[in-house]
Amino acid sequence: MFSLSPWSRRPHFAPFLIACLTAPAQAGPLSLEQALNQALASNPGLAEIKARADALASVPPQAGSLPDPFLSFGALNIPTNDFSLKQDQMTMMEVAISQQLPFPGKLGLAERAAQQDAIGAAKDADEARLRLARDIRLSWWALFYYDRTLGILAESRDWMAKLADIADQRYRLGQAEQSDSLLARLELTKLRDKTLELINMRHGEAARLNVLLDRSSDSTLELPSEAAFHFPELPAEPTLLDQAQAQRPLLAQKEAAIEAAQNRLDLAKKEYLPDLNLGFGYAFRQNAPNGEFRSDFANFRLSMNLPLYAATKQSKQVDQRQSELLQERYALHDAERSVQADVTTALAAYHHAHERLSLFEKELLPQARGTLDSLTASYRAGKIAFADVLRAQLSVFDYQVQYWNALTTSQQALARLAAALGKETL
């Protein structure tokens, strides 16, 4: 937990700056934990990917099963002059059943390929869950930053208005020039402009978060005025890279895709071998017109396909599957490099934000606020120029905004790092 400086605990007024909008009401502030729970439970994009994984989980038993047998009925050798079933001794009614038997090993390979597809789809769902949790955290912390910055702007406007009043008073007393008052009013107008710009940015971010939460994009989003900031001790980068290699669902999905492609290549090589078709039939004959008994017939059939066009069919299929396997291997290599970059970038961003945060809290902000208080007192006594006070105030404002930016950036970096490592949180 990070300890906030006293000035950062003062109340902020950002939620009131957007109260003029007509939007569905929210029952209390939305904490980060609540946002995560809502999104993981109701996000339609995540539900879609999970449904696809569930669908593919049902494919392996289908791929490993024999084709359905064929049952046929037929009437053979019926004379066309009278269509009698007794006249000719070769006239018969037949019922037959046949079963296709793929060459041994083909069904097993098809089933294993489908199993790897199902595993990959499940890993896709895990990866999508990580991305959703990351995006929720990024968006929530962005909104938190906007609210804190809007609060700082409100405080700065109040301070600037008081400074403008002081400048007016000194001008009326002949102790300052009118340009001091005009300059203060100009800076006050600039602060209002920045406030409007930031409100617009907040609206856009709130709409994105609402979509992730499966809510109307214009729903009101109010965040708590305080939040828990975590700064865990992280292991060295090589250790984190090893963790990502072992835990990241994206890499597991790519590995499953390679296994599936390898099984399909092996299956394509077996397509040179013929499949069998085994059949059995029974033909019923009626007795002769004079009552002579006629025996029924039974027949057995065994057939196979002949790969006569292997050069343009089976061979081309093998080429296709080899290229697909190569594609999946390249995809895995590319994903590994991408994951490594994600880990390195997020880790560097976290350390950088943490260092800046310490600098702002321990040095820059205390110094800037002390300088401002000193210059304000000197200006009241007529010892320094108004522009010096104004620059000091703008510096305090800028450092406060950068402080909150570093604070929220550190939490966003942790969110990116967690997702890169294959975790929802660190």
Tab-separated table of C-alpha atoms in Angstrom:
chain	number	residue	atom	x	y	z
A	1	MET	CA	0.000	0.000	0.000
A	2	PHE	CA	1.340	3.409	-0.937
A	3	SER	CA	1.102	6.262	1.560
A	4	LEU	CA	-0.336	9.435	0.033
A	5	SER	CA	0.936	12.852	1.007
A	6	PRO	CA	-1.478	15.078	2.979
A	7	TRP	CA	-2.281	17.390	0.086
A	8	SER	CA	-3.338	14.441	-2.075
A	9	ARG	CA	-6.039	13.420	0.386
A	10	ARG	CA	-8.038	16.601	0.042
A	11	PRO	CA	-11.510	16.218	-1.494
A	12	HIS	CA	-11.793	16.456	-5.246
A	13	PHE	CA	-14.704	17.801	-7.219
A	14	ALA	CA	-14.342	16.038	-10.578
A	15	PRO	CA	-17.524	13.947	-10.230
A	16	PHE	CA	-19.536	17.141	-9.931
A	17	LEU	CA	-18.072	18.548	-13.141
A	18	ILE	CA	-19.973	15.986	-15.203
A	19	ALA	CA	-23.173	15.950	-13.201
A	20	CYS	CA	-24.859	18.029	-15.867
A	21	LEU	CA	-24.992	15.072	-18.217
A	22	THR	CA	-28.188	13.082	-18.467
A	23	ALA	CA	-27.178	9.453	-18.016
A	24	PRO	CA	-28.304	6.307	-16.196
A	25	ALA	CA	-27.565	6.472	-12.505
A	26	GLN	CA	-24.905	4.359	-10.820
A	27	ALA	CA	-25.420	2.839	-7.408
A	28	GLY	CA	-22.390	4.225	-5.579
A	29	PRO	CA	-18.753	4.556	-6.650
A	30	LEU	CA	-17.357	1.773	-8.812
A	31	SER	CA	-14.271	0.235	-7.253
A	32	LEU	CA	-11.650	-1.523	-9.332
A	33	GLU	CA	-12.587	-4.886	-7.838
A	34	GLN	CA	-16.255	-4.340	-8.697
A	35	ALA	CA	-15.357	-3.365	-12.246
A	36	LEU	CA	-13.271	-6.512	-12.676
A	37	ASN	CA	-16.000	-8.769	-11.312
A	38	GLN	CA	-18.666	-7.207	-13.503
A	39	ALA	CA	-16.589	-7.389	-16.663
A	40	LEU	CA	-15.414	-10.979	-16.169
A	41	ALA	CA	-19.003	-12.055	-15.488
A	42	SER	CA	-20.831	-10.195	-18.251
A	43	ASN	CA	-18.476	-9.057	-21.027
A	44	PRO	CA	-19.990	-10.382	-24.296
A	45	GLY	CA	-16.644	-10.603	-26.087
A	46	LEU	CA	-15.267	-12.914	-23.418
A	47	ALA	CA	-18.487	-14.944	-23.420
A	48	GLU	CA	-18.187	-15.352	-27.197
A	49	ILE	CA	-14.665	-16.759	-26.964
A	50	LYS	CA	-15.684	-19.098	-24.136
A	51	ALA	CA	-18.619	-20.351	-26.217
A	52	ARG	CA	-16.263	-21.037	-29.118
A	53	ALA	CA	-13.977	-23.008	-26.783
A	54	ASP	CA	-16.951	-25.010	-25.512
A	55	ALA	CA	-17.977	-25.749	-29.090
A	56	LEU	CA	-14.507	-26.963	-30.087
A	57	ALA	CA	-14.354	-29.160	-26.984
A	58	SER	CA	-17.155	-31.220	-28.552
A	59	VAL	CA	-15.291	-31.811	-31.816
A	60	PRO	CA	-12.649	-34.460	-30.847
A	61	PRO	CA	-15.153	-37.291	-30.203
A	62	GLN	CA	-16.730	-36.519	-33.564
A	63	ALA	CA	-13.418	-36.499	-35.401
A	64	GLY	CA	-12.387	-39.818	-33.836
A	65	SER	CA	-15.621	-41.655	-34.621
A	66	LEU	CA	-16.266	-43.908	-37.594
A	67	PRO	CA	-18.479	-42.541	-40.367
A	68	ASP	CA	-22.127	-43.502	-40.040
A	69	PRO	CA	-22.934	-46.840	-41.725
A	70	PHE	CA	-25.245	-46.945	-44.750
A	71	LEU	CA	-28.432	-48.988	-44.807
A	72	SER	CA	-29.930	-49.547	-48.248
A	73	PHE	CA	-32.981	-51.265	-49.728
A	74	GLY	CA	-33.317	-52.357	-53.323
A	75	ALA	CA	-35.443	-54.271	-55.821
A	76	LEU	CA	-33.313	-56.221	-58.335
A	77	ASN	CA	-34.059	-57.689	-61.763
A	78	ILE	CA	-37.759	-56.885	-61.910
A	79	PRO	CA	-39.138	-57.702	-65.401
A	80	THR	CA	-40.617	-54.626	-67.042
A	81	ASN	CA	-43.354	-56.456	-68.984
A	82	ASP	CA	-45.446	-57.268	-65.932
A	83	PHE	CA	-43.321	-56.220	-62.918
A	84	SER	CA	-43.906	-59.618	-61.370
A	85	LEU	CA	-41.767	-60.622	-58.417
A	86	LYS	CA	-42.210	-64.366	-59.111
A	87	GLN	CA	-41.732	-64.704	-62.856
A	88	ASP	CA	-37.923	-64.513	-63.000
A	89	GLN	CA	-35.816	-66.486	-60.563
A	90	MET	CA	-33.286	-63.612	-60.308
A	91	THR	CA	-35.893	-61.101	-59.154
A	92	MET	CA	-35.296	-60.268	-55.511
A	93	MET	CA	-35.672	-57.643	-52.801
A	94	GLU	CA	-32.436	-56.737	-51.083
A	95	VAL	CA	-31.472	-55.044	-47.804
A	96	ALA	CA	-27.812	-54.140	-47.315
A	97	ILE	CA	-25.575	-52.363	-44.809
A	98	SER	CA	-22.078	-50.958	-45.398
A	99	GLN	CA	-19.442	-49.328	-43.243
A	100	GLN	CA	-16.498	-47.195	-44.312
A	101	LEU	CA	-13.301	-48.090	-42.455
A	102	PRO	CA	-10.578	-45.420	-42.652
A	103	PHE	CA	-7.052	-46.759	-42.841
A	104	PRO	CA	-5.754	-47.521	-39.327
A	105	GLY	CA	-4.362	-44.423	-37.624
A	106	LYS	CA	-6.342	-41.826	-39.555
A	107	LEU	CA	-9.119	-41.412	-37.012
A	108	GLY	CA	-6.659	-41.176	-34.146
A	109	LEU	CA	-4.728	-38.407	-35.868
A	110	ALA	CA	-7.906	-36.503	-36.690
A	111	GLU	CA	-9.058	-36.776	-33.080
A	112	ARG	CA	-5.715	-35.624	-31.681
A	113	ALA	CA	-5.693	-32.637	-34.034
A	114	ALA	CA	-9.179	-31.694	-32.869
A	115	GLN	CA	-8.116	-32.111	-29.243
A	116	GLN	CA	-5.260	-29.671	-29.789
A	117	ASP	CA	-7.688	-27.246	-31.430
A	118	ALA	CA	-9.889	-27.491	-28.349
A	119	ILE	CA	-6.914	-26.925	-26.043
A	120	GLY	CA	-5.906	-23.916	-28.113
A	121	ALA	CA	-9.429	-22.499	-27.949
A	122	ALA	CA	-9.452	-22.893	-24.164
A	123	LYS	CA	-6.122	-21.063	-23.993
A	124	ASP	CA	-7.608	-18.374	-26.233
A	125	ALA	CA	-10.361	-17.915	-23.664
A	126	ASP	CA	-7.764	-17.656	-20.880
A	127	GLU	CA	-5.830	-15.078	-22.907
A	128	ALA	CA	-8.999	-13.101	-23.572
A	129	ARG	CA	-9.749	-13.085	-19.861
A	130	LEU	CA	-6.276	-11.701	-19.159
A	131	ARG	CA	-6.694	-9.016	-21.826
A	132	LEU	CA	-10.067	-8.031	-20.418
A	133	ALA	CA	-8.723	-7.768	-16.855
A	134	ARG	CA	-5.805	-5.710	-18.152
A	135	ASP	CA	-8.053	-3.384	-20.169
A	136	ILE	CA	-10.385	-2.898	-17.207
A	137	ARG	CA	-7.466	-1.894	-15.007
A	138	LEU	CA	-6.017	0.424	-17.646
A	139	SER	CA	-9.333	2.159	-18.201
A	140	TRP	CA	-10.215	2.375	-14.501
A	141	TRP	CA	-6.864	3.896	-13.591
A	142	ALA	CA	-7.148	6.342	-16.491
A	143	LEU	CA	-10.493	7.504	-15.122
A	144	PHE	CA	-9.018	7.751	-11.647
A	145	TYR	CA	-6.235	9.947	-13.036
A	146	TYR	CA	-8.739	12.182	-14.836
A	147	ASP	CA	-10.758	12.611	-11.635
A	148	ARG	CA	-7.686	13.520	-9.606
A	149	THR	CA	-6.502	15.952	-12.283
A	150	LEU	CA	-9.927	17.572	-12.494
A	151	GLY	CA	-9.781	18.013	-8.738
A	152	ILE	CA	-6.395	19.692	-9.017
A	153	LEU	CA	-7.762	21.950	-11.756
A	154	ALA	CA	-10.673	22.950	-9.523
A	155	GLU	CA	-8.299	23.803	-6.691
A	156	SER	CA	-6.016	25.697	-9.065
A	157	ARG	CA	-8.920	27.730	-10.412
A	158	ASP	CA	-9.910	28.667	-6.880
A	159	TRP	CA	-6.345	29.659	-6.083
A	160	MET	CA	-5.988	31.597	-9.344
A	161	ALA	CA	-9.258	33.430	-8.690
A	162	LYS	CA	-7.973	34.499	-5.273
A	163	LEU	CA	-4.695	35.570	-6.846
A	164	ALA	CA	-6.589	37.621	-9.423
A	165	ASP	CA	-8.558	39.285	-6.601
A	166	ILE	CA	-5.272	40.153	-4.855
A	167	ALA	CA	-3.942	41.604	-8.122
A	168	ASP	CA	-7.133	43.665	-8.541
A	169	GLN	CA	-6.867	44.956	-4.984
A	170	ARG	CA	-3.220	45.917	-5.406
A	171	TYR	CA	-4.031	47.625	-8.712
A	172	ARG	CA	-6.793	49.708	-7.117
A	173	LEU	CA	-4.351	50.710	-4.384
A	174	GLY	CA	-1.789	51.685	-6.968
A	175	GLN	CA	0.604	48.974	-5.797
A	176	ALA	CA	0.556	46.925	-9.015
A	177	GLU	CA	-0.116	47.280	-12.696
A	178	GLN	CA	-3.351	46.239	-14.380
A	179	SER	CA	-1.418	43.684	-16.427
A	180	ASP	CA	-1.087	41.545	-13.281
A	181	SER	CA	-4.850	41.248	-12.976
A	182	LEU	CA	-5.282	40.626	-16.700
A	183	LEU	CA	-2.605	37.945	-16.654
A	184	ALA	CA	-4.286	36.183	-13.751
A	185	ARG	CA	-7.654	36.282	-15.528
A	186	LEU	CA	-6.034	34.860	-18.662
A	187	GLU	CA	-4.528	31.946	-16.756
A	188	LEU	CA	-7.887	31.354	-15.094
A	189	THR	CA	-9.518	31.098	-18.526
A	190	LYS	CA	-6.796	28.664	-19.652
A	191	LEU	CA	-7.564	26.475	-16.639
A	192	ARG	CA	-11.241	26.415	-17.584
A	193	ASP	CA	-10.271	25.376	-21.108
A	194	LYS	CA	-8.075	22.566	-19.766
A	195	THR	CA	-10.951	21.470	-17.547
A	196	LEU	CA	-13.322	21.200	-20.515
A	197	GLU	CA	-10.732	19.293	-22.519
A	198	LEU	CA	-10.113	16.863	-19.664
A	199	ILE	CA	-13.846	16.334	-19.110
A	200	ASN	CA	-14.160	15.360	-22.764
A	201	MET	CA	-11.290	12.882	-22.409
A	202	ARG	CA	-12.931	11.444	-19.302
A	203	HIS	CA	-16.210	10.961	-21.158
A	204	GLY	CA	-14.446	8.966	-23.857
A	205	GLU	CA	-12.646	6.766	-21.333
A	206	ALA	CA	-15.860	6.234	-19.361
A	207	ALA	CA	-17.611	5.105	-22.544
A	208	ARG	CA	-14.839	2.554	-23.203
A	209	LEU	CA	-15.053	1.216	-19.663
A	210	ASN	CA	-18.839	0.996	-19.872
A	211	VAL	CA	-18.542	-1.094	-23.031
A	212	LEU	CA	-16.128	-3.473	-21.289
A	213	LEU	CA	-18.650	-3.740	-18.436
A	214	ASP	CA	-21.467	-4.504	-20.912
A	215	ARG	CA	-23.279	-1.327	-19.971
A	216	SER	CA	-24.720	1.528	-21.965
A	217	SER	CA	-21.877	3.748	-23.140
A	218	ASP	CA	-23.511	6.846	-21.596
A	219	SER	CA	-23.928	5.322	-18.132
A	220	THR	CA	-22.543	7.502	-15.357
A	221	LEU	CA	-19.291	6.238	-13.886
A	222	GLU	CA	-18.300	7.559	-10.497
A	223	LEU	CA	-15.078	6.277	-8.969
A	224	PRO	CA	-14.060	6.298	-5.304
A	225	SER	CA	-12.072	9.298	-4.126
A	226	GLU	CA	-9.351	6.981	-2.803
A	227	ALA	CA	-7.745	3.807	-4.082
A	228	ALA	CA	-5.202	1.237	-2.965
A	229	PHE	CA	-1.851	1.540	-4.705
A	230	HIS	CA	0.389	-1.528	-4.746
A	231	PHE	CA	4.109	-1.555	-5.344
A	232	PRO	CA	5.256	-5.188	-5.143
A	233	GLU	CA	8.882	-6.218	-5.144
A	234	LEU	CA	9.403	-7.783	-8.551
A	235	PRO	CA	12.010	-10.423	-9.428
A	236	ALA	CA	14.705	-9.816	-12.022
A	237	GLU	CA	13.724	-9.576	-15.667
A	238	PRO	CA	15.109	-13.041	-16.664
A	239	THR	CA	12.923	-14.631	-13.987
A	240	LEU	CA	9.876	-12.765	-15.244
A	241	LEU	CA	10.605	-13.841	-18.810
A	242	ASP	CA	10.773	-17.469	-17.678
A	243	GLN	CA	7.453	-17.052	-15.892
A	244	ALA	CA	5.870	-15.615	-19.016
A	245	GLN	CA	7.226	-18.486	-21.120
A	246	ALA	CA	5.720	-21.031	-18.748
A	247	GLN	CA	2.417	-19.343	-17.880
A	248	ARG	CA	1.270	-17.162	-20.778
A	249	PRO	CA	-1.865	-18.716	-22.383
A	250	LEU	CA	-0.996	-17.108	-25.725
A	251	LEU	CA	2.165	-19.217	-25.992
A	252	ALA	CA	0.326	-22.353	-24.889
A	253	GLN	CA	-2.250	-21.690	-27.603
A	254	LYS	CA	0.479	-21.391	-30.226
A	255	GLU	CA	2.084	-24.619	-29.025
A	256	ALA	CA	-1.269	-26.395	-29.264
A	257	ALA	CA	-1.672	-25.036	-32.802
A	258	ILE	CA	1.712	-26.537	-33.717
A	259	GLU	CA	0.666	-29.921	-32.329
A	260	ALA	CA	-2.595	-29.759	-34.279
A	261	ALA	CA	-0.751	-28.821	-37.472
A	262	GLN	CA	1.712	-31.692	-36.958
A	263	ASN	CA	-1.148	-34.167	-36.524
A	264	ARG	CA	-2.820	-32.857	-39.688
A	265	LEU	CA	0.448	-33.242	-41.584
A	266	ASP	CA	0.749	-36.846	-40.409
A	267	LEU	CA	-2.860	-37.411	-41.419
A	268	ALA	CA	-2.228	-35.932	-44.863
A	269	LYS	CA	0.666	-38.370	-45.369
A	270	LYS	CA	-1.685	-41.253	-44.533
A	271	GLU	CA	-4.131	-40.124	-47.213
A	272	TYR	CA	-1.960	-41.987	-49.731
A	273	LEU	CA	-3.253	-45.180	-48.087
A	274	PRO	CA	-6.700	-46.418	-49.136
A	275	ASP	CA	-9.790	-46.528	-46.970
A	276	LEU	CA	-11.897	-49.669	-46.961
A	277	ASN	CA	-15.633	-50.089	-47.375
A	278	LEU	CA	-17.141	-53.284	-45.985
A	279	GLY	CA	-20.704	-54.269	-46.874
A	280	PHE	CA	-23.193	-57.080	-46.326
A	281	GLY	CA	-26.462	-57.646	-48.135
A	282	TYR	CA	-29.349	-60.114	-47.994
A	283	ALA	CA	-31.707	-60.640	-50.956
A	284	PHE	CA	-35.180	-62.142	-50.573
A	285	ARG	CA	-36.728	-64.175	-53.436
A	286	GLN	CA	-40.277	-65.339	-53.814
A	287	ASN	CA	-41.148	-68.894	-54.799
A	288	ALA	CA	-41.834	-69.684	-58.447
A	289	PRO	CA	-45.415	-69.427	-59.806
A	290	ASN	CA	-45.655	-73.223	-59.665
A	291	GLY	CA	-44.710	-73.217	-56.011
A	292	GLU	CA	-41.082	-74.258	-56.483
A	293	PHE	CA	-38.930	-73.037	-53.585
A	294	ARG	CA	-36.287	-70.400	-54.292
A	295	SER	CA	-33.479	-69.820	-51.832
A	296	ASP	CA	-32.542	-66.311	-50.657
A	297	PHE	CA	-29.130	-64.794	-51.482
A	298	ALA	CA	-26.491	-63.286	-49.244
A	299	ASN	CA	-23.585	-61.158	-50.462
A	300	PHE	CA	-20.464	-59.557	-49.041
A	301	ARG	CA	-18.613	-56.525	-50.437
A	302	LEU	CA	-15.163	-55.126	-49.849
A	303	SER	CA	-14.077	-52.020	-51.726
A	304	MET	CA	-11.376	-49.368	-51.406
A	305	ASN	CA	-10.545	-46.023	-52.885
A	306	LEU	CA	-7.556	-45.793	-55.193
A	307	PRO	CA	-5.349	-42.669	-54.876
A	308	LEU	CA	-4.855	-42.371	-58.629
A	309	TYR	CA	-4.600	-38.572	-58.522
A	310	ALA	CA	-2.076	-38.365	-55.697
A	311	ALA	CA	0.146	-35.918	-57.583
A	312	THR	CA	-2.579	-33.253	-57.677
A	313	LYS	CA	-4.496	-34.194	-54.522
A	314	GLN	CA	-2.707	-36.044	-51.707
A	315	SER	CA	0.726	-34.586	-52.512
A	316	LYS	CA	-0.674	-31.064	-52.626
A	317	GLN	CA	-2.434	-31.667	-49.328
A	318	VAL	CA	0.878	-32.696	-47.763
A	319	ASP	CA	2.463	-29.505	-49.116
A	320	GLN	CA	-0.399	-27.488	-47.649
A	321	ARG	CA	-0.081	-29.086	-44.219
A	322	GLN	CA	3.700	-28.612	-44.198
A	323	SER	CA	3.243	-24.909	-44.915
A	324	GLU	CA	0.612	-24.644	-42.199
A	325	LEU	CA	2.967	-26.289	-39.706
A	326	LEU	CA	5.718	-23.867	-40.666
A	327	GLN	CA	3.264	-20.990	-40.284
A	328	GLU	CA	2.366	-22.056	-36.750
A	329	ARG	CA	6.028	-22.373	-35.779
A	330	TYR	CA	6.708	-18.862	-37.022
A	331	ALA	CA	3.621	-17.659	-35.161
A	332	LEU	CA	4.947	-19.158	-31.922
A	333	HIS	CA	8.347	-17.538	-32.423
A	334	ASP	CA	6.717	-14.174	-33.130
A	335	ALA	CA	4.469	-14.512	-30.075
A	336	GLU	CA	7.464	-15.333	-27.867
A	337	ARG	CA	9.257	-12.202	-29.012
A	338	SER	CA	6.104	-10.139	-28.516
A	339	VAL	CA	5.627	-11.473	-24.992
A	340	GLN	CA	9.266	-10.737	-24.162
A	341	ALA	CA	8.809	-7.168	-25.403
A	342	ASP	CA	5.613	-6.795	-23.358
A	343	VAL	CA	7.363	-7.934	-20.187
A	344	THR	CA	10.415	-5.742	-20.736
A	345	THR	CA	8.367	-2.656	-21.634
A	346	ALA	CA	5.935	-3.014	-18.731
A	347	LEU	CA	8.718	-3.677	-16.236
A	348	ALA	CA	10.668	-0.621	-17.382
A	349	ALA	CA	7.533	1.543	-17.256
A	350	TYR	CA	6.787	0.356	-13.725
A	351	HIS	CA	10.288	1.109	-12.427
A	352	HIS	CA	10.358	4.473	-14.182
A	353	ALA	CA	6.968	5.511	-12.774
A	354	HIS	CA	7.955	4.342	-9.295
A	355	GLU	CA	11.156	6.368	-9.378
A	356	ARG	CA	9.362	9.478	-10.648
A	357	LEU	CA	6.730	9.058	-7.960
A	358	SER	CA	9.356	9.053	-5.259
A	359	LEU	CA	10.994	12.107	-6.775
A	360	PHE	CA	7.735	14.063	-6.900
A	361	GLU	CA	6.621	13.155	-3.397
A	362	LYS	CA	9.936	13.614	-1.599
A	363	GLU	CA	11.489	16.512	-3.484
A	364	LEU	CA	9.700	18.325	-6.276
A	365	LEU	CA	6.276	18.822	-4.708
A	366	PRO	CA	7.459	19.918	-1.243
A	367	GLN	CA	9.963	22.298	-2.820
A	368	ALA	CA	7.455	23.707	-5.302
A	369	ARG	CA	4.765	24.267	-2.666
A	370	GLY	CA	7.264	25.882	-0.288
A	371	THR	CA	8.478	28.165	-3.069
A	372	LEU	CA	4.906	29.115	-3.937
A	373	ASP	CA	4.024	29.990	-0.333
A	374	SER	CA	7.150	32.103	-0.014
A	375	LEU	CA	6.598	33.945	-3.303
A	376	THR	CA	2.922	34.565	-2.511
A	377	ALA	CA	3.837	36.206	0.791
A	378	SER	CA	6.514	38.280	-0.938
A	379	TYR	CA	4.070	39.409	-3.596
A	380	ARG	CA	1.560	40.531	-0.972
A	381	ALA	CA	4.337	42.631	0.513
A	382	GLY	CA	5.155	44.054	-2.926
A	383	LYS	CA	8.676	42.592	-3.008
A	384	ILE	CA	8.465	40.510	-6.221
A	385	ALA	CA	6.715	40.599	-9.569
A	386	PHE	CA	3.368	38.948	-10.152
A	387	ALA	CA	4.770	36.779	-12.947
A	388	ASP	CA	7.052	35.024	-10.454
A	389	VAL	CA	4.081	33.940	-8.335
A	390	LEU	CA	2.202	32.834	-11.397
A	391	ARG	CA	5.068	30.682	-12.652
A	392	ALA	CA	5.410	29.105	-9.214
A	393	GLN	CA	1.702	28.260	-9.110
A	394	LEU	CA	1.775	26.752	-12.595
A	395	SER	CA	4.771	24.664	-11.563
A	396	VAL	CA	2.882	23.317	-8.544
A	397	PHE	CA	-0.093	22.512	-10.742
A	398	ASP	CA	2.120	20.743	-13.279
A	399	TYR	CA	3.954	18.715	-10.620
A	400	GLN	CA	0.686	17.660	-8.993
A	401	VAL	CA	-0.658	16.444	-12.321
A	402	GLN	CA	2.605	14.601	-13.055
A	403	TYR	CA	2.506	13.061	-9.594
A	404	TRP	CA	-0.892	11.525	-10.244
A	405	ASN	CA	0.193	10.544	-13.717
A	406	ALA	CA	3.191	8.672	-12.307
A	407	LEU	CA	1.024	7.072	-9.644
A	408	THR	CA	-1.616	5.763	-12.045
A	409	THR	CA	0.968	4.902	-14.697
A	410	SER	CA	2.703	2.617	-12.201
A	411	GLN	CA	-0.548	0.743	-11.598
A	412	GLN	CA	-1.242	0.519	-15.334
A	413	ALA	CA	2.270	-0.823	-15.873
A	414	LEU	CA	1.592	-3.501	-13.262
A	415	ALA	CA	-1.619	-4.408	-15.093
A	416	ARG	CA	0.271	-4.766	-18.375
A	417	LEU	CA	3.014	-6.768	-16.698
A	418	ALA	CA	0.545	-9.136	-15.047
A	419	ALA	CA	-1.146	-9.814	-18.387
A	420	ALA	CA	2.212	-10.329	-20.082
A	421	LEU	CA	3.144	-12.900	-17.424
A	422	GLY	CA	-0.159	-14.756	-17.825
A	423	LYS	CA	-1.631	-13.544	-14.527
A	424	GLU	CA	-4.690	-11.460	-13.707
A	425	THR	CA	-2.870	-9.625	-10.934
A	426	LEU	CA	0.540	-9.440	-9.293
